[in-house]
Amino acid sequence: MLEQALIAHGAPTLARLKTGNLFNLACPNSERLAEEMLALAPTLRAKGVELTVLRAKDGRYLLYLYRPQALQAALDDPETARFLSEYGYPARCPVQEALRRLRGRLADSEDFPHEIGVFLGYPLTDIRGFICNQGRNCLCCGCWKVYSEPERAMKLFARYQKCTEAYVRLFAAGFPLSRLTVRAHPAT
């Protein structure tokens, strides 16, 4: 069950095209989900990918599939760090601390905090544009609402869609998650 959801909702992250993907999963048996996550962890970790629960409520889980190396690079960007500080994230924030803060922000509201776009690899200009425009007046819309560089964004959206379609097809043909997950770049 979980592997199929990872392919359907996280292919761009598995393919190393995106920092992270977020998706909901209904699972009445929390122990079963924990077992599946534990079983998949070594396969994902070996390729530089992690999976975590950001919010759990009434048998529904908000899962975050991400590349810690890419997320840390985003968190280390000075402009992004300044932006996140507006939402209570500390300077020089390590990934796990940022995830703790995000979980807290998610627990405080049923809505998604605006900074979640950083965790998903959205351009900061689009995140700020969404906030300033209160979600209106976007230039185009796909995986996120776009407020700058719409042509670039549309190409990315098409690339993510093509990746997902290919991964779903390959997984259905018997390719295992381990073969569909691209190894992370070596740390520099």
Short mmCIF file of C-alpha atoms in Angstrom, two decimals:
data_model
loop_
_atom_site.label_atom_id
_atom_site.label_comp_id
_atom_site.label_asym_id
_atom_site.label_seq_id
_atom_site.Cartn_x
_atom_site.Cartn_y
_atom_site.Cartn_z
CA MET A 1 0.00 0.00 0.00
CA LEU A 2 2.66 2.53 1.01
CA GLU A 3 5.01 1.81 -1.89
CA GLN A 4 2.24 2.44 -4.39
CA ALA A 5 1.37 5.74 -2.66
CA LEU A 6 5.03 6.80 -2.75
CA ILE A 7 5.16 6.17 -6.48
CA ALA A 8 1.84 7.90 -7.20
CA HIS A 9 2.48 10.94 -5.01
CA GLY A 10 6.25 11.17 -4.69
CA ALA A 11 7.77 10.24 -8.03
CA PRO A 12 9.42 13.65 -8.60
CA THR A 13 11.17 13.37 -5.24
CA LEU A 14 12.16 9.75 -5.87
CA ALA A 15 13.56 10.85 -9.24
CA ARG A 16 15.55 13.65 -7.57
CA LEU A 17 13.60 16.33 -9.45
CA LYS A 18 12.06 17.87 -6.34
CA THR A 19 12.96 18.51 -2.69
CA GLY A 20 9.85 16.85 -1.33
CA ASN A 21 6.29 15.72 -1.84
CA LEU A 22 3.42 15.79 0.60
CA PHE A 23 0.41 13.49 0.53
CA ASN A 24 -2.42 12.20 2.68
CA LEU A 25 -2.87 8.52 3.37
CA ALA A 26 -5.84 6.93 5.04
CA CYS A 27 -4.76 4.01 7.18
CA PRO A 28 -6.91 2.82 10.07
CA ASN A 29 -4.09 0.65 11.37
CA SER A 30 -1.27 2.91 12.61
CA GLU A 31 0.89 -0.09 13.51
CA ARG A 32 0.72 -1.37 9.95
CA LEU A 33 1.75 2.03 8.58
CA ALA A 34 4.64 2.23 11.05
CA GLU A 35 5.78 -1.26 10.02
CA GLU A 36 5.66 -0.38 6.32
CA MET A 37 7.56 2.86 6.92
CA LEU A 38 10.18 1.02 8.95
CA ALA A 39 10.54 -1.65 6.26
CA LEU A 40 11.00 0.94 3.48
CA ALA A 41 13.34 3.22 5.44
CA PRO A 42 16.63 1.42 4.57
CA THR A 43 15.78 1.38 0.84
CA LEU A 44 14.91 5.06 0.82
CA ARG A 45 17.74 6.15 3.11
CA ALA A 46 20.30 4.35 0.93
CA LYS A 47 19.24 6.66 -1.90
CA GLY A 48 19.15 9.85 0.20
CA VAL A 49 15.40 9.94 0.77
CA GLU A 50 13.39 10.04 4.01
CA LEU A 51 9.71 9.55 4.80
CA THR A 52 8.06 11.02 7.87
CA VAL A 53 4.62 11.70 9.30
CA LEU A 54 3.90 15.40 9.69
CA ARG A 55 0.37 15.07 11.07
CA ALA A 56 -1.86 12.19 12.14
CA LYS A 57 -5.54 12.48 12.89
CA ASP A 58 -8.42 10.00 12.85
CA GLY A 59 -6.64 7.37 10.76
CA ARG A 60 -5.39 9.94 8.24
CA TYR A 61 -1.70 10.65 7.92
CA LEU A 62 0.02 13.56 6.25
CA LEU A 63 3.24 12.05 4.93
CA TYR A 64 6.29 13.94 3.75
CA LEU A 65 8.71 12.25 1.36
CA TYR A 66 11.85 14.35 1.07
CA ARG A 67 15.52 14.60 0.29
CA PRO A 68 17.27 15.86 3.44
CA GLN A 69 20.32 17.10 1.50
CA ALA A 70 18.15 19.25 -0.80
CA LEU A 71 16.03 20.48 2.09
CA GLN A 72 19.12 21.46 4.09
CA ALA A 73 20.44 23.38 1.09
CA ALA A 74 17.15 25.30 0.94
CA LEU A 75 17.20 25.96 4.69
CA ASP A 76 20.79 27.23 4.43
CA ASP A 77 19.92 29.77 1.73
CA PRO A 78 20.13 33.20 3.44
CA GLU A 79 16.98 34.58 1.79
CA THR A 80 15.00 31.45 2.66
CA ALA A 81 16.35 31.51 6.23
CA ARG A 82 15.19 35.14 6.61
CA PHE A 83 11.77 34.18 5.28
CA LEU A 84 11.47 31.19 7.64
CA SER A 85 12.54 33.31 10.61
CA GLU A 86 9.29 35.25 10.11
CA TYR A 87 7.51 32.02 11.06
CA GLY A 88 9.63 31.16 14.07
CA TYR A 89 12.28 28.97 12.47
CA PRO A 90 15.70 29.50 14.02
CA ALA A 91 18.73 30.65 12.05
CA ARG A 92 20.97 27.85 10.76
CA CYS A 93 18.11 25.46 11.17
CA PRO A 94 18.94 21.76 10.79
CA VAL A 95 16.42 19.63 8.90
CA GLN A 96 15.06 17.78 11.94
CA GLU A 97 14.54 21.02 13.86
CA ALA A 98 12.77 22.55 10.87
CA LEU A 99 10.51 19.50 10.64
CA ARG A 100 9.68 19.78 14.36
CA ARG A 101 8.71 23.41 13.85
CA LEU A 102 6.63 22.53 10.77
CA ARG A 103 4.83 19.76 12.69
CA GLY A 104 4.02 22.27 15.41
CA ARG A 105 2.69 24.75 12.88
CA LEU A 106 0.57 22.04 11.26
CA ALA A 107 -0.80 20.97 14.66
CA ASP A 108 -1.89 24.54 15.38
CA SER A 109 -4.11 24.72 12.30
CA GLU A 110 -6.08 22.57 9.88
CA ASP A 111 -4.63 24.68 7.05
CA PHE A 112 -1.15 24.43 5.65
CA PRO A 113 1.29 27.09 6.84
CA HIS A 114 2.55 29.16 3.92
CA GLU A 115 6.18 28.22 4.46
CA ILE A 116 5.42 24.60 3.57
CA GLY A 117 6.33 25.55 0.00
CA VAL A 118 9.99 25.72 1.07
CA PHE A 119 9.79 22.07 2.13
CA LEU A 120 8.31 21.15 -1.25
CA GLY A 121 10.90 23.00 -3.34
CA TYR A 122 8.64 25.82 -4.53
CA PRO A 123 10.39 29.04 -5.58
CA LEU A 124 10.48 31.58 -2.75
CA THR A 125 9.14 34.27 -5.11
CA ASP A 126 6.00 32.18 -5.64
CA ILE A 127 5.59 31.49 -1.93
CA ARG A 128 5.86 35.21 -1.18
CA GLY A 129 3.57 35.99 -4.12
CA PHE A 130 0.94 33.62 -2.76
CA ILE A 131 1.12 35.25 0.68
CA CYS A 132 1.02 38.84 -0.65
CA ASN A 133 -1.86 38.08 -3.03
CA GLN A 134 -3.72 35.85 -0.55
CA GLY A 135 -3.76 33.09 -3.15
CA ARG A 136 -5.28 35.28 -5.89
CA ASN A 137 -3.89 36.86 -9.06
CA CYS A 138 -1.48 34.06 -9.95
CA LEU A 139 0.01 33.93 -13.45
CA CYS A 140 -0.66 30.21 -13.74
CA CYS A 141 -1.43 27.27 -11.51
CA GLY A 142 -0.15 23.70 -11.41
CA CYS A 143 1.60 22.00 -8.49
CA TRP A 144 1.54 25.46 -6.87
CA LYS A 145 0.29 28.94 -7.73
CA VAL A 146 2.89 30.76 -9.80
CA TYR A 147 3.65 34.47 -9.42
CA SER A 148 6.92 34.65 -11.36
CA GLU A 149 8.47 32.81 -14.30
CA PRO A 150 5.29 31.05 -15.50
CA GLU A 151 6.99 29.45 -18.52
CA ARG A 152 9.63 27.86 -16.31
CA ALA A 153 6.97 26.65 -13.88
CA MET A 154 4.82 25.13 -16.62
CA LYS A 155 7.84 23.19 -17.92
CA LEU A 156 8.50 21.91 -14.39
CA PHE A 157 4.85 20.90 -13.93
CA ALA A 158 4.96 18.96 -17.21
CA ARG A 159 8.23 17.31 -16.17
CA TYR A 160 6.74 16.26 -12.80
CA GLN A 161 3.64 14.87 -14.53
CA LYS A 162 5.69 12.93 -17.10
CA CYS A 163 7.88 11.54 -14.30
CA THR A 164 4.86 10.42 -12.29
CA GLU A 165 3.26 8.73 -15.30
CA ALA A 166 6.50 6.90 -16.10
CA TYR A 167 7.01 5.79 -12.50
CA VAL A 168 3.44 4.52 -12.15
CA ARG A 169 3.84 2.57 -15.40
CA LEU A 170 7.22 1.11 -14.40
CA PHE A 171 6.02 0.18 -10.91
CA ALA A 172 2.98 -1.58 -12.41
CA ALA A 173 5.38 -3.46 -14.70
CA GLY A 174 7.25 -4.80 -11.68
CA PHE A 175 10.10 -2.35 -11.13
CA PRO A 176 10.78 -2.17 -7.38
CA LEU A 177 10.97 1.07 -5.41
CA SER A 178 14.72 0.55 -4.98
CA ARG A 179 15.26 0.76 -8.75
CA LEU A 180 12.92 3.73 -9.15
CA THR A 181 14.65 5.83 -6.49
CA VAL A 182 17.58 7.87 -7.77
CA ARG A 183 20.63 8.04 -5.53
CA ALA A 184 21.43 11.43 -3.98
CA HIS A 185 24.41 13.43 -5.17
CA PRO A 186 27.42 12.86 -2.93
CA ALA A 187 27.77 15.53 -0.25
CA THR A 188 30.21 18.25 -1.17
#
